[in-house]
Coordinates of C-alpha atoms and ligand atoms in Angstrom, one line a residue:
M91 CA -0.1 -0.2 0.0
E92 CA 1.5 3.4 -0.7
K93 CA 3.0 4.5 2.8
G94 CA 0.7 7.9 2.9
F95 CA -2.3 6.3 2.8
E96 CA -1.1 3.5 5.8
S97 CA -3.1 6.4 8.4
L98 CA -6.1 6.5 6.1
F99 CA -6.9 2.6 7.7
K100 CA -5.3 3.0 10.6
E101 CA -7.5 2.6 13.7
S102 CA -7.0 5.7 15.8
I103 CA -5.7 6.0 19.0
I104 CA -7.4 9.1 19.9
F105 CA -10.7 9.2 18.3
A106 CA -13.4 7.2 18.6
N107 CA -16.3 9.4 16.7
R108 CA -14.6 12.0 14.4
E109 CA -17.6 13.0 13.0
V110 CA -19.5 14.5 16.5
L111 CA -16.8 16.5 17.3
S112 CA -17.4 18.5 13.9
P113 CA -19.0 21.7 13.2
H114 CA -22.2 20.2 11.7
Y115 CA -23.2 17.8 14.4
I116 CA -26.5 18.5 16.0
P117 CA -26.0 16.9 19.9
Q118 CA -29.3 14.6 21.0
H119 CA -29.6 17.4 24.5
L120 CA -28.0 20.7 24.7
L121 CA -26.9 21.8 27.8
F122 CA -27.6 25.0 29.8
R123 CA -30.2 26.4 26.8
D124 CA -33.4 25.1 28.6
K125 CA -34.4 28.7 29.1
Q126 CA -33.9 29.2 26.1
I127 CA -35.2 26.2 24.1
T128 CA -38.6 26.5 26.0
D129 CA -38.9 29.7 25.1
I130 CA -38.8 29.3 21.5
E131 CA -40.8 26.6 21.5
N132 CA -43.4 28.8 23.9
A133 CA -43.7 31.8 21.0
I134 CA -44.0 29.3 18.7
T135 CA -46.9 27.0 20.1
P136 CA -49.7 29.6 18.9
S137 CA -47.7 28.6 14.9
L138 CA -48.7 25.2 15.7
R139 CA -51.5 25.1 17.0
G140 CA -52.8 27.9 13.3
E141 CA -52.8 30.3 15.4
R142 CA -50.6 33.5 13.6
G143 CA -47.6 33.7 16.3
R144 CA -45.0 36.4 17.4
N145 CA -41.8 37.0 15.6
V146 CA -39.1 36.7 17.4
F147 CA -35.2 38.1 17.1
I148 CA -32.7 35.5 18.4
Y149 CA -29.1 37.3 19.1
G150 CA -26.0 36.3 21.0
K151 CA -22.2 35.7 19.4
T152 CA -21.3 32.7 17.4
G153 CA -21.0 29.6 19.5
T154 CA -23.0 29.8 21.8
G155 CA -25.4 27.7 20.2
K156 CA -29.0 29.6 18.3
T157 CA -27.9 27.4 15.0
S158 CA -27.8 24.0 17.0
C159 CA -31.2 24.9 19.4
M160 CA -33.0 26.0 17.0
K161 CA -32.7 23.2 14.7
Y162 CA -33.3 21.0 17.9
I163 CA -36.7 22.7 18.2
V164 CA -37.4 21.5 14.5
E165 CA -36.3 18.3 14.7
Q166 CA -38.3 17.8 17.7
I167 CA -41.5 19.8 16.1
R168 CA -41.0 17.5 12.8
K169 CA -41.9 14.4 15.1
L170 CA -45.3 16.3 16.8
P171 CA -48.2 14.7 15.2
M172 CA -51.4 17.1 13.9
V173 CA -49.0 20.3 14.2
R174 CA -50.4 22.9 11.5
A175 CA -47.4 24.1 11.0
E176 CA -44.9 24.5 8.3
I177 CA -41.4 25.7 9.0
S178 CA -38.7 26.9 6.6
Y179 CA -35.2 26.9 7.7
I180 CA -33.3 28.7 5.8
N181 CA -29.2 29.8 6.2
C182 CA -28.9 33.4 4.8
R183 CA -25.5 33.1 4.1
V184 CA -26.2 31.3 1.1
Y185 CA -29.8 32.6 0.8
N186 CA -29.0 36.1 1.2
S187 CA -31.4 37.5 -1.1
R188 CA -35.1 38.2 -0.5
Y189 CA -35.1 36.4 -4.2
R190 CA -33.2 33.2 -2.9
V191 CA -35.2 33.1 0.2
L192 CA -38.4 33.4 -1.5
S193 CA -37.4 30.9 -3.9
K194 CA -35.9 28.3 -1.0
I195 CA -39.4 28.7 0.4
A196 CA -41.4 28.3 -2.5
T197 CA -39.0 25.2 -3.0
D198 CA -39.7 23.2 0.5
H199 CA -42.5 23.6 0.1
I200 CA -44.6 23.6 -3.3
P201 CA -44.4 20.1 -5.5
M202 CA -43.3 20.7 -8.3
Y203 CA -41.4 24.1 -8.4
A204 CA -39.7 24.8 -11.1
K205 CA -36.9 27.0 -9.4
R206 CA -36.0 29.3 -12.8
G207 CA -37.9 31.9 -14.9
Y208 CA -40.3 33.2 -12.2
G209 CA -39.5 36.5 -10.3
V210 CA -40.5 37.8 -7.4
I211 CA -44.1 38.7 -7.6
D212 CA -44.6 35.6 -9.1
I213 CA -43.3 33.2 -6.0
Y214 CA -44.7 35.7 -3.8
E215 CA -47.8 34.8 -5.1
K216 CA -47.4 31.4 -5.5
V217 CA -46.8 31.2 -1.3
I218 CA -49.3 33.5 -0.7
N219 CA -52.1 30.8 -2.9
W220 CA -49.9 27.8 -0.9
V221 CA -50.4 29.1 2.7
E222 CA -54.2 29.9 1.5
E223 CA -55.4 27.1 0.3
D224 CA -54.8 25.0 3.3
N225 CA -55.0 27.6 6.0
R226 CA -51.8 26.7 6.7
M227 CA -49.6 28.9 8.8
L228 CA -45.5 29.2 7.8
I229 CA -42.7 29.6 10.1
V230 CA -39.7 31.2 8.2
I231 CA -36.6 30.0 10.6
L232 CA -34.2 33.0 8.8
D233 CA -30.6 32.2 10.9
E234 CA -27.7 35.0 10.5
I235 CA -30.1 37.0 9.0
D236 CA -27.9 39.7 8.9
M237 CA -25.9 38.6 6.3
I238 CA -29.2 38.9 3.4
K239 CA -28.4 42.1 1.7
D240 CA -32.3 43.6 1.4
L241 CA -33.5 42.5 4.7
D242 CA -35.5 46.0 5.1
D243 CA -37.5 44.5 1.8
L244 CA -37.1 40.7 2.4
I245 CA -39.1 41.8 6.3
Y246 CA -41.0 43.5 4.6
T247 CA -42.7 41.4 1.5
L248 CA -43.0 39.1 4.8
S249 CA -45.0 40.9 6.9
R250 CA -46.9 42.5 4.1
A251 CA -48.0 38.5 2.8
N252 CA -50.4 39.0 6.0
S253 CA -52.1 41.1 5.6
D254 CA -52.9 39.9 1.3
I255 CA -53.3 36.2 3.2
K256 CA -57.1 35.8 4.2
S257 CA -56.5 32.5 6.0
G258 CA -53.3 31.0 7.8
G259 CA -49.9 33.6 8.1
I260 CA -46.6 33.7 8.4
T261 CA -44.5 34.1 11.1
M262 CA -40.9 34.8 11.6
I263 CA -37.7 33.7 12.8
G264 CA -34.7 35.9 12.9
I265 CA -31.3 34.9 14.9
S266 CA -28.5 37.2 15.2
N267 CA -24.6 36.7 15.8
R268 CA -24.4 40.3 16.3
V269 CA -26.1 42.8 18.2
S270 CA -24.9 46.3 16.4
F271 CA -26.8 44.1 13.6
K272 CA -30.7 46.1 15.2
E273 CA -28.6 49.6 14.0
D274 CA -28.4 48.9 10.2
L275 CA -32.6 48.0 9.4
D276 CA -35.3 50.9 9.5
P277 CA -37.5 51.3 12.3
R278 CA -40.4 49.7 10.7
S279 CA -38.4 46.5 10.0
L280 CA -37.7 46.2 13.9
S281 CA -40.7 46.9 15.4
T282 CA -42.0 43.8 13.1
L283 CA -39.0 41.7 13.4
Y284 CA -38.2 42.3 17.5
E285 CA -42.0 41.5 18.5
K286 CA -40.4 39.4 21.0
E287 CA -36.4 39.3 21.9
L288 CA -34.6 36.2 22.9
A289 CA -30.7 36.7 24.3
F290 CA -28.5 33.7 24.4
P291 CA -25.3 34.6 26.5
P292 CA -22.2 33.2 26.7
Y293 CA -21.3 30.3 28.0
N294 CA -18.5 30.5 31.0
S295 CA -15.9 28.2 31.7
Q296 CA -18.0 25.5 34.1
E297 CA -21.0 25.1 31.0
L298 CA -18.0 24.5 28.7
S299 CA -16.2 22.7 30.7
A300 CA -19.8 20.1 31.1
I301 CA -20.0 20.6 27.4
I302 CA -16.5 19.6 26.0
K303 CA -16.7 16.9 28.8
E304 CA -19.8 15.7 26.8
R305 CA -18.6 15.7 23.3
V306 CA -15.2 14.2 24.4
G307 CA -16.4 11.0 25.7
K308 CA -18.4 10.8 22.2
G309 CA -16.0 11.7 20.8
F310 CA -12.6 10.6 21.5
K311 CA -11.5 7.2 23.0
E312 CA -11.4 6.2 26.9
G313 CA -9.6 7.5 28.9
V314 CA -7.0 9.9 26.3
V315 CA -8.3 13.2 27.5
D316 CA -6.9 14.8 30.4
P317 CA -9.2 16.0 32.1
A318 CA -6.8 19.3 32.5
S319 CA -7.2 19.9 28.7
I320 CA -10.2 20.1 29.5
S321 CA -10.2 22.5 32.0
L322 CA -7.6 24.3 29.8
A323 CA -9.6 24.1 26.4
A324 CA -12.7 25.8 28.6
A325 CA -11.0 28.0 29.8
I326 CA -9.0 30.0 27.0
S327 CA -12.6 30.3 25.3
A328 CA -14.3 31.2 28.0
K329 CA -11.8 34.4 28.5
D330 CA -11.7 34.9 24.6
S331 CA -15.0 34.7 24.1
G332 CA -17.7 31.5 25.4
D333 CA -17.9 30.1 22.6
A334 CA -18.4 27.0 22.6
R335 CA -17.1 26.4 18.7
L336 CA -14.0 27.4 20.0
A337 CA -13.5 25.5 22.8
L338 CA -14.8 21.9 20.5
K339 CA -12.4 23.1 17.6
I340 CA -9.6 23.4 20.4
I341 CA -10.2 19.6 22.1
T342 CA -10.0 18.9 18.6
K343 CA -7.2 20.1 16.9
A344 CA -4.8 19.1 20.0
G345 CA -6.4 15.6 19.7
E346 CA -4.9 16.0 16.2
L347 CA -1.4 16.9 17.4
S348 CA -1.6 14.0 19.2
E349 CA -2.3 11.2 16.9
E350 CA 0.2 13.7 14.4
R351 CA 2.6 12.5 17.5
N352 CA 2.0 9.1 18.5
M353 CA 0.9 10.4 21.3
T354 CA -1.0 8.3 23.0
A355 CA -2.5 11.2 25.7
V356 CA -4.3 14.4 25.2
T357 CA -2.4 16.9 27.3
P358 CA -2.4 20.5 28.4
K359 CA 0.0 21.4 25.9
E360 CA -1.0 20.0 23.1
V361 CA -4.0 22.3 24.0
S362 CA -1.9 24.9 24.2
E363 CA -0.3 24.5 21.2
A364 CA -4.1 24.2 19.4
A365 CA -5.1 26.6 20.5
K366 CA -3.7 29.4 19.2
S367 CA -4.6 28.3 15.3
A368 CA -7.9 27.8 16.1
E369 CA -8.7 31.0 17.4
E370 CA -7.5 32.1 14.2
E371 CA -9.0 30.7 12.1
I372 CA -12.1 31.4 14.2
A373 CA -10.8 35.2 13.1
Y374 CA -10.9 34.6 9.8
E375 CA -13.9 32.9 9.4
I376 CA -15.1 35.5 11.3
I377 CA -14.1 38.4 8.9
N378 CA -14.6 36.6 5.7
T379 CA -18.7 37.3 7.0
L380 CA -18.3 39.8 8.5
P381 CA -21.0 42.5 6.3
E382 CA -19.5 43.7 3.2
H383 CA -19.0 47.6 4.5
Q384 CA -17.6 46.2 8.5
R385 CA -15.1 43.7 5.9
L386 CA -13.9 47.1 4.3
I387 CA -13.4 48.9 7.3
V388 CA -11.3 46.2 8.0
Y389 CA -9.6 45.7 5.1
A390 CA -8.4 49.7 5.5
I391 CA -7.2 48.7 8.8
A392 CA -4.9 46.2 7.0
L393 CA -3.8 47.8 4.1
M394 CA -2.7 51.2 6.7
T395 CA -0.6 48.9 9.1
I396 CA 1.0 47.0 6.0
H397 CA 1.5 50.1 4.6
G398 CA 2.8 52.6 7.1
H399 CA 0.2 55.7 7.8
R400 CA 1.2 59.8 8.9
Y401 CA 0.9 58.8 12.6
K402 CA 3.6 56.0 13.3
K403 CA 5.0 55.4 16.4
L404 CA 3.1 58.0 18.1
N405 CA 1.9 55.7 20.8
E406 CA 5.1 55.1 22.6
G407 CA 6.9 52.8 19.9
D408 CA 4.1 51.0 18.8
D409 CA 4.1 51.1 15.2
S410 CA 0.9 49.5 13.9
F411 CA -1.9 51.4 15.9
V412 CA -4.0 53.9 13.8
L413 CA -6.6 56.8 14.2
S414 CA -9.7 55.7 14.0
G415 CA -10.4 59.0 11.8
E416 CA -7.4 57.9 9.6
I417 CA -9.2 54.3 9.1
Y418 CA -12.4 56.1 8.6
N419 CA -11.1 58.4 4.9
R420 CA -9.2 55.4 4.7
Y421 CA -12.6 53.3 4.5
H422 CA -14.1 56.1 2.3
S423 CA -11.9 56.3 -0.3
I424 CA -12.3 51.8 -0.4
A425 CA -15.8 51.9 -1.1
E426 CA -15.8 55.8 -3.2
S427 CA -13.5 53.2 -5.1
L428 CA -16.1 49.9 -5.3
S429 CA -18.8 52.0 -6.0
K430 CA -20.2 51.7 -2.9
E431 CA -22.3 54.7 0.1
T432 CA -20.2 55.2 2.9
K433 CA -21.2 54.2 5.6
S434 CA -22.6 57.8 8.5
T435 CA -19.5 58.4 11.5
R436 CA -22.8 57.1 13.5
L437 CA -22.5 53.9 11.9
Y438 CA -18.4 53.6 11.8
R439 CA -18.4 53.9 15.5
R440 CA -20.8 51.6 15.6
Y441 CA -18.7 49.2 13.6
I442 CA -15.9 49.6 15.6
A443 CA -17.5 48.9 19.0
D444 CA -18.0 45.8 17.6
L445 CA -15.4 44.3 15.7
N446 CA -13.6 45.1 19.3
M447 CA -16.3 43.2 20.6
Q448 CA -15.5 39.7 18.3
G449 CA -11.7 39.9 19.1
I450 CA -10.6 41.7 15.1
I451 CA -9.4 44.5 16.5
I452 CA -7.8 45.7 20.0
S453 CA -9.1 49.9 20.5
Y454 CA -7.9 51.9 23.1
E455 CA -9.1 55.3 23.8
S456 CA -5.9 57.6 23.5
G457 CA -6.2 60.0 26.1
K458 CA -4.9 63.4 26.1
G459 CA -2.0 64.8 23.2
I460 CA -3.2 62.6 19.9
R461 CA -5.3 65.5 18.2
G462 CA -7.6 66.2 20.8
H463 CA -9.9 62.7 21.7
T464 CA -9.1 60.3 19.7
K465 CA -9.5 56.0 19.0
L466 CA -6.2 54.0 18.3
I467 CA -6.6 50.9 16.6
K468 CA -4.7 47.6 15.9
L469 CA -6.0 44.2 14.5
A470 CA -5.5 41.2 16.7
Y471 CA -4.5 39.3 13.7
P472 CA -1.5 39.3 11.4
P473 CA -2.2 42.4 8.6
L474 CA -1.0 40.3 6.0
K475 CA -3.0 37.7 6.0
I476 CA -5.7 39.5 6.6
K477 CA -5.1 41.6 3.7
E478 CA -5.1 38.8 1.8
L479 CA -8.4 36.6 2.9
I480 CA -10.1 39.8 2.3
E481 CA -9.4 40.4 -1.1
K482 CA -10.4 36.8 -2.5
T483 CA -14.1 37.4 -1.3
L484 CA -14.1 41.0 -1.5
F485 CA -12.8 41.1 -5.1
K486 CA -14.1 37.6 -6.0
E487 CA -17.2 39.4 -5.3
E488 CA -17.5 42.2 -7.0
E489 CA -16.4 39.6 -10.0
L490 CA -19.3 37.5 -10.2
P491 CA -22.2 39.3 -11.9
A492 CA -24.7 40.5 -9.5
E493 CA -27.5 38.8 -9.3
N494 CA -29.0 36.2 -11.4
E495 CA -32.2 36.9 -10.8
P496 CA -35.6 38.4 -13.2
K497 CA -36.0 42.1 -12.2
A498 CA -39.2 42.3 -11.6
E499 CA -41.3 44.9 -9.3
Ligands
ADP592 N1 -25.2 23.6 24.7 C1 -24.7 24.0 24.1 N2 -24.4 21.5 24.4 C2 -23.4 20.9 23.8 N3 -23.2 21.5 22.4 C3 -22.9 22.4 22.5 C4 -24.2 23.3 23.2 N4 -24.4 25.0 22.5 C5 -23.5 25.0 21.5 N5 -22.5 24.2 21.5 C6 -21.9 23.3 19.6 O1 -21.1 24.3 20.0 C7 -21.2 25.4 18.0 C8 -21.3 26.5 18.0 O2 -23.0 26.0 18.1 P1 -24.2 26.8 17.1 O3 -24.8 26.7 17.9 O4 -23.4 26.2 15.7 O5 -24.1 27.9 18.1 P2 -24.5 29.7 16.9 O6 -25.5 29.6 16.4 O7 -24.4 30.4 18.3 O8 -23.4 30.6 16.5 C9 -21.6 23.5 18.0 O9 -21.1 22.3 17.0 C10 -22.9 23.0 19.0 O10 -22.2 21.3 18.6
MG593 MG1 -25.2 29.8 14.0

């Protein structure tokens, strides 16, 4: 046999089941989320009985269990007998426009729905007729809702549907990893979507320990993972963000390191090593999925850090800080060169706070001295890598034809 493939067929000493460690795995029970699950179920219950429920908005940082809880609830509902409601679970990273969301709803429920050629109005009418036809209650779950480009239009369309529909109705559940996303919505969408609000708080270190421990029990061979390794992975992720995805990624990568080194245990040493690359990986994923203007801002900071800028070395020898006002100007010229409208300085400050909260940037108040009062900002990850990453997504998108959808309306 080819030597390189030998390990493919060798039984792992470290892992018992890799699948349960994958980010796509949905655990059968979710720890510490009873309250959230009950709250969501209560909000949905009227729809299950055939009455229109309240729209719900769910928010919390990445890795706080929002997607897993929602998918778990959908599974539970599908097992119930005599339910009046139909559900569309929509991953808005993929279905990122009103057109795509409406098409997804139609393909989910309407047999013989032919994907091509329909305009927004045709699909809208098809969905409405289908709802009315059997007095249906449709629950539309919009996960990562902030990825939708024309979200105000979508929310308007779906809520408008309720007044067009004579019997039955549509309920929306929006899920977002970003709290500041509210600010981007117009007030009418906001009041439609926020009939009920639900927060998913970050996990603390004890909670993360329990989550890792449970998964390790399923995914790793017995006795392989040192209990101190679990506590360390939990502590690192709790300090960082309270993100269960990060915690699970660290322990999995630590297992891979042990395996590569033909070790029989996963010790805290592998955990600390794994933590660094897991954190980076997650940061890059976050950057990749930032809303467009936040990505442009991060891009501006990366460029300024790499190519230097006028205020270099102002901050006691550390030359990697940039001034907030300067970043705004740079962002403005980048946006302009891409023919995009620059967001207001008010929104810009929001975005900066958001990026700071997500650990992408580090920001300090300058105190007195540098042009009165300003913010000093620094990237938390290597600027060159960030620059390359953003260029891949940013300019690829620009080259694509706008959207493959008919221009109805
Ligand atoms: N309460 C929990 N119990 C067990 N695993 C969890 C829990 N919360 C999150 N996870 C795990 O953490 C990862 C991220 O969860 P996810 O639901 O995708 O978070 P979010 O949608 O909030 O970003 C998933 O692998 C999930 O299985
Ligand atoms: Mg999610």
